[in-house]
Amino acid sequence: MTSTPTRAAELPPSAPHRSAVFVPGALGRRAVAALSFRNIGAVYVWLVIVVLFSVWAPDTFPTIITVKQVLNGNAVAGLVGLSVVPPLAARVFDLSVAYTMSLTSVLAARFLVSAGLGPGAALALAMAAALLIGVVNGIVVVVLRVDSFIATLATGALIQSLITMVTNDSSITGVQLLAKPFASIAQLDAGGITLPVLYLLLAALAIWFLLEHTATGRRLYATGFNADAARLQGVRTDRLRFLTLVTSSLLSGFAGIVFASSVGSGSPTAGTPYLLSAYAAAFVGATQLRAGRFNAWGTVLAVLLLGTGITGLGLATSAQWAASLFTGSVLIVALVLTGGRIALPAVLRRRKGIPSNAGAGTPTESGTPSATSKET
C-alpha cells in the first residue's frame, strides 16, 4: 500500500525561514550602501565642518540662530544651483544664469520704482525677460549649434550690457521695494524661516520628481550620457536641451526677484557671486545620492554644506578671501571625485587586460540593457 503525501509534506519547511533571513540581510546591505561615504560623503564632511566651527567659534556658531542663518542665507544660492541641474543633466552648460538673475532683479525694481507698475505686472514683465533669454539661449545652442559654454557666456555678456544700460551700474532703490506685497516675497517668515527656503524645497521637489520619476527625466539623463545613442532610440534630444535652457533661465530669473525682495533693491551685480557657488553645488551634488548624475537633493545638500562653511568662516572672523578659497577647493575636490568614479573602472580593466567592451550586456546607469546586449 502506497501512502499519499500530506499537504504539510508538500510545503518546504525551510522556505519561510529562508525568506525571513534574506529580507533583513538585503535591507541591511541597502542600509550600508545608502549610508556609505561613497553615497553621502558630503553629509560626513558637513558634520566635520559643524564640529570644526563649533570648536573654533563656540560662542557664536553652535546656535539655532546659525541654523536659521544658514537656511535663510543660502536659499537664493540654492535656487540658482538648482537652475543649472536640468541643463547639466542633458550635458548643457548655462553660464548666463548669473546675468539673468541680475537682469530680473533690476527690471523688477525699475518697473516698480521708475515705471510705477504694480508688483504683479512688474514680476510678470521681469519673468517674461527671463523667458526670452531662455528662448534665445535655446536658439543659439540648439538651432545654431553653438557650443553651450561659449554661447551662454556670450549671451551673458549681452545681458550685462543691457543691465548697464538700464541701471548705469547703480543699484535701484525705492520705498516700493520695501513695502508689501513685494517685500513679502522674501521677507515673510514663520518661526524665523523665510519663504525662500520654502521656494527652494518646492523647486528641489519638482526637479527631483521630473528627473527620477518621469520618462522625460530618463530621457534627459540618456541625452546627457550619450546624445547620439538617445537620438537613435527616438529621444528628441534637441527639444529637451532647448527646454532645459528655458527652465534654467526661468528659475534663475525667479531667484533674482527673490533676491531683490530680500535686500530691498535691484542690484546690477546681484547674480555675479552666485555663479561659482551654483556650479560648485551642482558638481558636488553629482557625487551624492545618485553618484555620477546631477540631481536636486544632492545639490541642496551641497548648498547647505558650502553655506555652513562660509557662515562658519564669517562667524570665526576669518579673512575675506577665505570664503572663495573654501568654495573653489570644494569644487576641485568634487570634480576629482566625479572624474575618479567615471575613470576608475576603465583603468582597472586595462590593468587586468580585459577588453573595454567586456562589460557589454550589463545594465546601463539608466537601468536599461545596452545595445550590444540586445543584439546578442
mmCIF file of C-alpha atoms in Angstrom:
data_model
loop_
_atom_site.group_PDB
_atom_site.id
_atom_site.type_symbol
_atom_site.label_atom_id
_atom_site.label_comp_id
_atom_site.label_asym_id
_atom_site.label_seq_id
_atom_site.Cartn_x
_atom_site.Cartn_y
_atom_site.Cartn_z
ATOM 1 C CA MET A 1 0.000 0.000 0.000
ATOM 2 C CA THR A 2 1.338 3.366 -1.009
ATOM 3 C CA SER A 3 0.947 6.344 1.197
ATOM 4 C CA THR A 4 -0.361 9.690 -0.061
ATOM 5 C CA PRO A 5 1.831 12.632 0.819
ATOM 6 C CA THR A 6 0.136 15.057 3.126
ATOM 7 C CA ARG A 7 -0.192 18.826 2.359
ATOM 8 C CA ALA A 8 2.286 19.571 5.091
ATOM 9 C CA ALA A 9 4.882 17.437 3.380
ATOM 10 C CA GLU A 10 4.404 19.350 0.123
ATOM 11 C CA LEU A 11 5.481 22.666 1.693
ATOM 12 C CA PRO A 12 9.230 23.023 2.225
ATOM 13 C CA PRO A 13 9.555 23.810 5.925
ATOM 14 C CA SER A 14 12.676 25.853 5.346
ATOM 15 C CA ALA A 15 11.113 28.265 2.814
ATOM 16 C CA PRO A 16 9.674 30.711 5.336
ATOM 17 C CA HIS A 17 12.910 30.577 7.290
ATOM 18 C CA ARG A 18 14.985 31.427 4.218
ATOM 19 C CA SER A 19 12.825 34.430 3.294
ATOM 20 C CA ALA A 20 12.892 35.676 6.871
ATOM 21 C CA VAL A 21 16.686 35.564 6.836
ATOM 22 C CA PHE A 22 17.037 37.007 3.337
ATOM 23 C CA VAL A 23 14.922 40.130 3.790
ATOM 24 C CA PRO A 24 16.772 41.559 6.803
ATOM 25 C CA GLY A 25 20.062 40.793 5.105
ATOM 26 C CA ALA A 26 19.009 42.631 1.952
ATOM 27 C CA LEU A 27 17.739 45.561 3.975
ATOM 28 C CA GLY A 28 20.995 45.659 5.897
ATOM 29 C CA ARG A 29 23.063 45.744 2.727
ATOM 30 C CA ARG A 30 20.882 48.503 1.324
ATOM 31 C CA ALA A 31 21.217 50.500 4.512
ATOM 32 C CA VAL A 32 25.010 50.108 4.483
ATOM 33 C CA ALA A 33 25.150 51.195 0.838
ATOM 34 C CA ALA A 34 22.870 54.165 1.484
ATOM 35 C CA LEU A 35 24.959 55.329 4.444
ATOM 36 C CA SER A 36 28.339 54.708 2.825
ATOM 37 C CA PHE A 37 30.802 57.541 2.330
ATOM 38 C CA ARG A 38 30.622 56.930 -1.410
ATOM 39 C CA ASN A 39 26.899 57.716 -1.367
ATOM 40 C CA ILE A 40 26.578 60.508 1.214
ATOM 41 C CA GLY A 41 30.158 61.606 1.805
ATOM 42 C CA ALA A 42 29.047 65.248 1.825
ATOM 43 C CA VAL A 43 26.948 64.572 4.930
ATOM 44 C CA TYR A 44 30.000 63.332 6.819
ATOM 45 C CA VAL A 45 32.074 66.271 5.570
ATOM 46 C CA TRP A 46 29.241 68.558 6.662
ATOM 47 C CA LEU A 47 29.306 67.054 10.151
ATOM 48 C CA VAL A 48 33.077 67.539 10.326
ATOM 49 C CA ILE A 49 32.639 71.195 9.340
ATOM 50 C CA VAL A 50 29.988 71.653 12.021
ATOM 51 C CA VAL A 51 32.239 70.145 14.677
ATOM 52 C CA LEU A 52 35.245 72.160 13.492
ATOM 53 C CA PHE A 53 33.473 75.522 13.670
ATOM 54 C CA SER A 54 31.741 74.588 16.924
ATOM 55 C CA VAL A 55 35.206 74.244 18.439
ATOM 56 C CA TRP A 56 36.595 77.284 16.581
ATOM 57 C CA ALA A 57 33.718 79.640 17.444
ATOM 58 C CA PRO A 58 31.888 78.015 20.370
ATOM 59 C CA ASP A 59 30.061 81.180 21.402
ATOM 60 C CA THR A 60 28.501 82.054 18.040
ATOM 61 C CA PHE A 61 28.380 79.001 15.752
ATOM 62 C CA PRO A 62 26.546 76.153 17.555
ATOM 63 C CA THR A 63 23.248 78.035 17.983
ATOM 64 C CA ILE A 64 19.756 77.883 16.495
ATOM 65 C CA ILE A 65 20.365 81.375 15.103
ATOM 66 C CA THR A 66 23.205 79.985 12.987
ATOM 67 C CA VAL A 67 20.934 77.226 11.662
ATOM 68 C CA LYS A 68 18.361 79.794 10.562
ATOM 69 C CA GLN A 69 21.105 81.947 9.096
ATOM 70 C CA VAL A 70 22.430 79.058 7.011
ATOM 71 C CA LEU A 71 18.957 78.199 5.706
ATOM 72 C CA ASN A 72 17.774 81.744 5.024
ATOM 73 C CA GLY A 73 21.096 82.988 3.700
ATOM 74 C CA ASN A 74 21.553 80.178 1.186
ATOM 75 C CA ALA A 75 18.038 79.790 -0.204
ATOM 76 C CA VAL A 76 18.761 82.066 -3.175
ATOM 77 C CA ALA A 77 22.064 80.262 -3.809
ATOM 78 C CA GLY A 78 20.125 77.010 -3.745
ATOM 79 C CA LEU A 79 17.659 78.276 -6.346
ATOM 80 C CA VAL A 80 20.498 79.311 -8.648
ATOM 81 C CA GLY A 81 22.229 75.965 -8.055
ATOM 82 C CA LEU A 82 19.044 74.068 -8.935
ATOM 83 C CA SER A 83 18.638 76.176 -12.078
ATOM 84 C CA VAL A 84 21.745 74.597 -13.638
ATOM 85 C CA VAL A 85 20.828 70.995 -12.761
ATOM 86 C CA PRO A 86 18.426 70.279 -15.685
ATOM 87 C CA PRO A 87 20.838 71.636 -18.347
ATOM 88 C CA LEU A 88 23.769 69.762 -16.827
ATOM 89 C CA ALA A 89 21.710 66.557 -16.756
ATOM 90 C CA ALA A 90 21.417 66.945 -20.537
ATOM 91 C CA ARG A 91 25.117 67.922 -20.770
ATOM 92 C CA VAL A 92 24.443 71.590 -21.466
ATOM 93 C CA PHE A 93 26.137 74.499 -19.705
ATOM 94 C CA ASP A 94 24.219 77.682 -18.948
ATOM 95 C CA LEU A 95 26.670 80.343 -17.811
ATOM 96 C CA SER A 96 24.106 83.103 -18.279
ATOM 97 C CA VAL A 97 22.172 82.250 -15.100
ATOM 98 C CA ALA A 98 24.038 84.844 -13.036
ATOM 99 C CA TYR A 99 23.323 87.576 -15.580
ATOM 100 C CA THR A 100 19.688 86.514 -15.873
ATOM 101 C CA MET A 101 19.364 86.765 -12.119
ATOM 102 C CA SER A 102 20.838 90.264 -12.150
ATOM 103 C CA LEU A 103 18.572 91.351 -15.008
ATOM 104 C CA THR A 104 15.310 90.262 -13.389
ATOM 105 C CA SER A 105 16.444 91.879 -10.148
ATOM 106 C CA VAL A 106 16.952 95.304 -11.752
ATOM 107 C CA LEU A 107 13.960 95.032 -14.087
ATOM 108 C CA ALA A 108 11.542 94.245 -11.252
ATOM 109 C CA ALA A 109 12.965 97.159 -9.267
ATOM 110 C CA ARG A 110 12.831 99.555 -12.223
ATOM 111 C CA PHE A 111 9.262 98.639 -13.152
ATOM 112 C CA LEU A 112 8.167 99.172 -9.545
ATOM 113 C CA VAL A 113 10.120 102.359 -8.800
ATOM 114 C CA SER A 114 10.500 104.220 -12.094
ATOM 115 C CA ALA A 115 7.597 102.940 -14.194
ATOM 116 C CA GLY A 116 5.143 102.922 -11.313
ATOM 117 C CA LEU A 117 3.730 99.497 -12.190
ATOM 118 C CA GLY A 118 2.110 97.219 -9.642
ATOM 119 C CA PRO A 119 4.002 94.243 -8.199
ATOM 120 C CA GLY A 120 2.110 91.737 -10.336
ATOM 121 C CA ALA A 121 2.861 93.497 -13.616
ATOM 122 C CA ALA A 122 6.480 94.145 -12.631
ATOM 123 C CA LEU A 123 7.070 90.491 -11.770
ATOM 124 C CA ALA A 124 5.344 89.288 -14.945
ATOM 125 C CA LEU A 125 7.495 91.520 -17.161
ATOM 126 C CA ALA A 126 10.697 90.513 -15.359
ATOM 127 C CA MET A 127 9.874 86.819 -15.753
ATOM 128 C CA ALA A 128 8.984 87.429 -19.413
ATOM 129 C CA ALA A 129 12.503 88.801 -19.878
ATOM 130 C CA ALA A 130 13.915 85.641 -18.264
ATOM 131 C CA LEU A 131 11.787 83.514 -20.588
ATOM 132 C CA LEU A 132 13.074 85.450 -23.590
ATOM 133 C CA ILE A 133 16.669 84.854 -22.502
ATOM 134 C CA GLY A 134 15.988 81.126 -22.248
ATOM 135 C CA VAL A 135 14.494 81.076 -25.739
ATOM 136 C CA VAL A 136 17.476 82.996 -27.164
ATOM 137 C CA ASN A 137 19.897 80.591 -25.458
ATOM 138 C CA GLY A 138 17.961 77.655 -26.858
ATOM 139 C CA ILE A 139 18.026 79.055 -30.388
ATOM 140 C CA VAL A 140 21.757 79.788 -30.271
ATOM 141 C CA VAL A 141 22.724 76.446 -28.699
ATOM 142 C CA VAL A 142 20.222 74.037 -30.263
ATOM 143 C CA VAL A 143 19.257 75.613 -33.579
ATOM 144 C CA LEU A 144 22.505 77.363 -34.496
ATOM 145 C CA ARG A 145 24.656 74.553 -32.966
ATOM 146 C CA VAL A 146 26.958 76.850 -30.993
ATOM 147 C CA ASP A 147 28.728 75.203 -28.057
ATOM 148 C CA SER A 148 26.657 75.885 -24.952
ATOM 149 C CA PHE A 149 29.640 77.010 -22.875
ATOM 150 C CA ILE A 150 30.586 79.728 -25.368
ATOM 151 C CA ALA A 151 27.028 80.598 -26.386
ATOM 152 C CA THR A 152 25.683 81.228 -22.892
ATOM 153 C CA LEU A 153 28.818 83.120 -21.949
ATOM 154 C CA ALA A 154 28.235 85.374 -24.959
ATOM 155 C CA THR A 155 24.551 85.908 -24.177
ATOM 156 C CA GLY A 156 25.588 86.665 -20.611
ATOM 157 C CA ALA A 157 27.808 89.462 -21.887
ATOM 158 C CA LEU A 158 24.897 90.848 -23.909
ATOM 159 C CA ILE A 159 22.663 90.707 -20.841
ATOM 160 C CA GLN A 160 25.291 92.539 -18.803
ATOM 161 C CA SER A 161 25.383 95.335 -21.382
ATOM 162 C CA LEU A 162 21.599 95.632 -21.115
ATOM 163 C CA ILE A 163 21.852 95.769 -17.324
ATOM 164 C CA THR A 164 24.425 98.560 -17.549
ATOM 165 C CA MET A 165 22.195 100.464 -19.956
ATOM 166 C CA VAL A 166 19.205 100.193 -17.602
ATOM 167 C CA THR A 167 21.000 100.937 -14.333
ATOM 168 C CA ASN A 168 24.194 102.824 -15.275
ATOM 169 C CA ASP A 169 25.887 100.388 -12.855
ATOM 170 C CA SER A 170 23.917 101.751 -9.886
ATOM 171 C CA SER A 171 21.507 99.883 -7.639
ATOM 172 C CA ILE A 172 17.831 100.777 -7.963
ATOM 173 C CA THR A 173 16.194 101.577 -4.630
ATOM 174 C CA GLY A 174 12.816 102.914 -3.557
ATOM 175 C CA VAL A 175 10.146 102.620 -0.914
ATOM 176 C CA GLN A 176 8.081 100.447 -3.284
ATOM 177 C CA LEU A 177 10.680 97.685 -2.865
ATOM 178 C CA LEU A 178 10.390 97.799 0.927
ATOM 179 C CA ALA A 179 6.600 97.722 1.055
ATOM 180 C CA LYS A 180 4.218 94.811 0.844
ATOM 181 C CA PRO A 181 3.407 92.757 -1.137
ATOM 182 C CA PHE A 182 6.793 92.853 -2.937
ATOM 183 C CA ALA A 183 8.811 92.727 0.283
ATOM 184 C CA SER A 184 6.753 89.750 1.484
ATOM 185 C CA ILE A 185 8.063 87.587 -1.374
ATOM 186 C CA ALA A 186 11.320 87.002 0.518
ATOM 187 C CA GLN A 187 10.911 88.592 3.943
ATOM 188 C CA LEU A 188 7.788 86.841 5.194
ATOM 189 C CA ASP A 189 8.815 84.177 7.702
ATOM 190 C CA ALA A 190 7.447 81.512 10.012
ATOM 191 C CA GLY A 191 9.449 80.839 13.162
ATOM 192 C CA GLY A 192 12.441 82.664 11.721
ATOM 193 C CA ILE A 193 12.493 80.593 8.486
ATOM 194 C CA THR A 194 11.760 82.818 5.480
ATOM 195 C CA LEU A 195 9.733 81.995 2.366
ATOM 196 C CA PRO A 196 12.773 81.499 0.067
ATOM 197 C CA VAL A 197 13.552 78.313 1.995
ATOM 198 C CA LEU A 198 10.117 77.033 1.002
ATOM 199 C CA TYR A 199 10.740 78.055 -2.616
ATOM 200 C CA LEU A 200 13.986 76.085 -2.517
ATOM 201 C CA LEU A 201 12.285 72.945 -1.211
ATOM 202 C CA LEU A 202 9.476 73.169 -3.759
ATOM 203 C CA ALA A 203 11.918 73.668 -6.641
ATOM 204 C CA ALA A 204 14.048 70.734 -5.455
ATOM 205 C CA LEU A 205 10.964 68.544 -5.127
ATOM 206 C CA ALA A 206 9.796 69.415 -8.653
ATOM 207 C CA ILE A 207 13.216 68.770 -10.238
ATOM 208 C CA TRP A 208 13.654 65.546 -8.246
ATOM 209 C CA PHE A 209 10.274 64.257 -9.408
ATOM 210 C CA LEU A 210 10.997 65.244 -13.007
ATOM 211 C CA LEU A 211 14.415 63.574 -13.155
ATOM 212 C CA GLU A 212 13.721 60.475 -11.087
ATOM 213 C CA HIS A 213 10.053 59.616 -11.680
ATOM 214 C CA THR A 214 9.157 60.664 -15.219
ATOM 215 C CA ALA A 215 10.030 59.457 -18.694
ATOM 216 C CA THR A 216 11.251 62.964 -19.505
ATOM 217 C CA GLY A 217 13.817 62.707 -16.721
ATOM 218 C CA ARG A 218 15.112 59.383 -18.015
ATOM 219 C CA ARG A 219 15.405 60.879 -21.485
ATOM 220 C CA LEU A 220 17.295 63.863 -20.067
ATOM 221 C CA TYR A 221 19.819 61.564 -18.409
ATOM 222 C CA ALA A 222 20.078 59.492 -21.590
ATOM 223 C CA THR A 223 20.771 62.670 -23.561
ATOM 224 C CA GLY A 224 23.472 63.642 -21.104
ATOM 225 C CA PHE A 225 25.147 60.220 -21.095
ATOM 226 C CA ASN A 226 25.098 59.695 -24.874
ATOM 227 C CA ALA A 227 23.095 62.077 -27.036
ATOM 228 C CA ASP A 228 23.711 60.144 -30.257
ATOM 229 C CA ALA A 229 22.512 56.847 -28.779
ATOM 230 C CA ALA A 230 19.468 58.562 -27.263
ATOM 231 C CA ARG A 231 18.635 60.134 -30.628
ATOM 232 C CA LEU A 232 18.811 56.745 -32.317
ATOM 233 C CA GLN A 233 16.335 55.446 -29.749
ATOM 234 C CA GLY A 234 13.849 58.134 -30.738
ATOM 235 C CA VAL A 235 14.555 60.680 -27.977
ATOM 236 C CA ARG A 236 14.057 64.267 -29.116
ATOM 237 C CA THR A 237 17.324 65.454 -27.680
ATOM 238 C CA ASP A 238 17.246 68.912 -29.261
ATOM 239 C CA ARG A 239 13.847 69.712 -27.796
ATOM 240 C CA LEU A 240 14.939 68.522 -24.360
ATOM 241 C CA ARG A 241 18.097 70.639 -24.436
ATOM 242 C CA PHE A 242 16.065 73.647 -25.546
ATOM 243 C CA LEU A 243 13.581 73.210 -22.694
ATOM 244 C CA THR A 244 16.332 72.800 -20.100
ATOM 245 C CA LEU A 245 17.791 76.170 -21.093
ATOM 246 C CA VAL A 246 14.364 77.802 -20.810
ATOM 247 C CA THR A 247 13.813 76.187 -17.406
ATOM 248 C CA SER A 248 17.237 77.317 -16.230
ATOM 249 C CA SER A 249 16.541 80.932 -17.211
ATOM 250 C CA LEU A 250 13.123 80.968 -15.551
ATOM 251 C CA LEU A 251 14.414 79.565 -12.268
ATOM 252 C CA SER A 252 17.437 81.870 -12.137
ATOM 253 C CA GLY A 253 15.177 84.790 -13.062
ATOM 254 C CA PHE A 254 12.893 83.954 -10.168
ATOM 255 C CA ALA A 255 15.952 83.832 -7.904
ATOM 256 C CA GLY A 256 16.740 87.398 -8.988
ATOM 257 C CA ILE A 257 13.274 88.580 -7.961
ATOM 258 C CA VAL A 258 13.607 86.839 -4.600
ATOM 259 C CA PHE A 259 16.985 88.488 -4.115
ATOM 260 C CA ALA A 260 15.584 91.950 -4.907
ATOM 261 C CA SER A 261 12.774 91.384 -2.438
ATOM 262 C CA SER A 262 15.137 90.210 0.289
ATOM 263 C CA VAL A 263 17.560 93.160 0.057
ATOM 264 C CA GLY A 264 15.031 95.795 -0.991
ATOM 265 C CA SER A 265 16.880 96.925 -4.125
ATOM 266 C CA GLY A 266 17.739 95.898 -7.661
ATOM 267 C CA SER A 267 21.464 95.256 -7.951
ATOM 268 C CA PRO A 268 23.274 95.135 -11.329
ATOM 269 C CA THR A 269 25.693 92.587 -9.860
ATOM 270 C CA ALA A 270 23.171 90.513 -7.911
ATOM 271 C CA GLY A 271 23.972 87.226 -9.641
ATOM 272 C CA THR A 272 27.736 87.529 -10.045
ATOM 273 C CA PRO A 273 28.694 85.953 -6.680
ATOM 274 C CA TYR A 274 26.329 83.018 -7.256
ATOM 275 C CA LEU A 275 27.778 81.609 -10.480
ATOM 276 C CA LEU A 276 30.708 79.752 -8.920
ATOM 277 C CA SER A 277 28.692 78.529 -5.943
ATOM 278 C CA ALA A 278 25.894 77.283 -8.239
ATOM 279 C CA TYR A 279 28.210 75.085 -10.279
ATOM 280 C CA ALA A 280 30.127 74.022 -7.195
ATOM 281 C CA ALA A 281 26.874 72.864 -5.609
ATOM 282 C CA ALA A 282 25.739 71.080 -8.776
ATOM 283 C CA PHE A 283 29.016 69.186 -9.221
ATOM 284 C CA VAL A 284 29.311 68.324 -5.539
ATOM 285 C CA GLY A 285 25.684 67.190 -5.659
ATOM 286 C CA ALA A 286 26.512 64.898 -8.585
ATOM 287 C CA THR A 287 28.776 62.902 -6.254
ATOM 288 C CA GLN A 288 25.982 62.371 -3.718
ATOM 289 C CA LEU A 289 22.872 60.160 -3.542
ATOM 290 C CA ARG A 290 22.876 59.451 -7.302
ATOM 291 C CA ALA A 291 26.591 59.165 -7.970
ATOM 292 C CA GLY A 292 27.513 60.353 -11.437
ATOM 293 C CA ARG A 293 24.163 62.073 -12.024
ATOM 294 C CA PHE A 294 23.245 65.673 -11.446
ATOM 295 C CA ASN A 295 20.347 65.606 -9.028
ATOM 296 C CA ALA A 296 18.237 68.001 -6.982
ATOM 297 C CA TRP A 297 18.690 66.792 -3.399
ATOM 298 C CA GLY A 298 22.422 66.322 -3.811
ATOM 299 C CA THR A 299 22.624 69.935 -4.987
ATOM 300 C CA VAL A 300 20.620 71.149 -1.980
ATOM 301 C CA LEU A 301 22.897 69.155 0.311
ATOM 302 C CA ALA A 302 25.958 70.720 -1.318
ATOM 303 C CA VAL A 303 24.474 74.225 -0.981
ATOM 304 C CA LEU A 304 23.963 73.699 2.744
ATOM 305 C CA LEU A 305 27.480 72.271 3.107
ATOM 306 C CA LEU A 306 29.026 75.260 1.331
ATOM 307 C CA GLY A 307 26.746 77.666 3.187
ATOM 308 C CA THR A 308 27.676 76.183 6.544
ATOM 309 C CA GLY A 309 31.380 76.532 5.782
ATOM 310 C CA ILE A 310 31.065 80.125 4.569
ATOM 311 C CA THR A 311 28.865 81.082 7.537
ATOM 312 C CA GLY A 312 31.341 79.467 9.904
ATOM 313 C CA LEU A 313 34.225 81.370 8.345
ATOM 314 C CA GLY A 314 32.299 84.601 8.793
ATOM 315 C CA LEU A 315 31.499 83.895 12.428
ATOM 316 C CA ALA A 316 35.107 82.905 13.058
ATOM 317 C CA THR A 317 36.211 86.307 11.688
ATOM 318 C CA SER A 318 38.441 84.788 9.017
ATOM 319 C CA ALA A 319 39.928 86.705 6.100
ATOM 320 C CA GLN A 320 37.639 87.918 3.316
ATOM 321 C CA TRP A 321 39.305 85.666 0.755
ATOM 322 C CA ALA A 322 38.675 82.534 2.835
ATOM 323 C CA ALA A 323 35.112 82.045 1.548
ATOM 324 C CA SER A 324 36.196 81.990 -2.129
ATOM 325 C CA LEU A 325 39.092 79.689 -1.251
ATOM 326 C CA PHE A 326 36.716 77.310 0.524
ATOM 327 C CA THR A 327 34.217 77.235 -2.370
ATOM 328 C CA GLY A 328 36.903 76.731 -5.014
ATOM 329 C CA SER A 329 38.592 73.968 -3.031
ATOM 330 C CA VAL A 330 35.315 72.092 -2.556
ATOM 331 C CA LEU A 331 34.586 72.346 -6.285
ATOM 332 C CA ILE A 332 38.006 70.941 -7.221
ATOM 333 C CA VAL A 333 37.612 68.037 -4.805
ATOM 334 C CA ALA A 334 34.152 67.299 -6.187
ATOM 335 C CA LEU A 335 35.436 67.255 -9.761
ATOM 336 C CA VAL A 336 38.249 64.907 -8.759
ATOM 337 C CA LEU A 337 35.784 62.554 -7.068
ATOM 338 C CA THR A 338 33.379 62.630 -10.005
ATOM 339 C CA GLY A 339 36.153 62.049 -12.530
ATOM 340 C CA GLY A 340 37.566 59.205 -10.450
ATOM 341 C CA ARG A 341 34.227 57.404 -10.388
ATOM 342 C CA ILE A 342 33.999 57.565 -14.158
ATOM 343 C CA ALA A 343 37.600 56.662 -14.983
ATOM 344 C CA LEU A 344 38.431 54.024 -12.350
ATOM 345 C CA PRO A 345 36.598 51.016 -13.898
ATOM 346 C CA ALA A 346 38.295 51.580 -17.267
ATOM 347 C CA VAL A 347 41.705 51.853 -15.606
ATOM 348 C CA LEU A 348 41.177 48.613 -13.704
ATOM 349 C CA ARG A 349 40.052 46.810 -16.860
ATOM 350 C CA ARG A 350 43.154 47.943 -18.743
ATOM 351 C CA ARG A 351 45.426 46.762 -15.934
ATOM 352 C CA LYS A 352 43.766 43.359 -15.892
ATOM 353 C CA GLY A 353 43.892 43.078 -19.673
ATOM 354 C CA ILE A 354 40.102 42.942 -20.017
ATOM 355 C CA PRO A 355 38.727 44.486 -23.237
ATOM 356 C CA SER A 356 36.841 47.743 -22.743
ATOM 357 C CA ASN A 357 33.679 46.199 -24.215
ATOM 358 C CA ALA A 358 33.740 43.188 -21.927
ATOM 359 C CA GLY A 359 31.009 44.682 -19.848
ATOM 360 C CA ALA A 360 28.585 44.836 -22.765
ATOM 361 C CA GLY A 361 25.246 43.389 -21.956
ATOM 362 C CA THR A 362 25.188 44.667 -18.416
ATOM 363 C CA PRO A 363 22.583 47.193 -17.361
ATOM 364 C CA THR A 364 23.483 50.791 -18.009
ATOM 365 C CA GLU A 365 23.039 53.585 -15.455
ATOM 366 C CA SER A 366 19.545 54.246 -16.712
ATOM 367 C CA GLY A 367 18.648 50.673 -15.889
ATOM 368 C CA THR A 368 18.127 49.548 -19.496
ATOM 369 C CA PRO A 369 20.233 46.962 -21.339
ATOM 370 C CA SER A 370 22.876 48.217 -23.697
ATOM 371 C CA ALA A 371 22.568 47.928 -27.454
ATOM 372 C CA THR A 372 25.118 45.116 -27.503
ATOM 373 C CA SER A 373 23.072 43.000 -25.113
ATOM 374 C CA LYS A 374 20.003 43.387 -27.317
ATOM 375 C CA GLU A 375 21.878 42.168 -30.361
ATOM 376 C CA THR A 376 23.213 39.123 -28.556
#
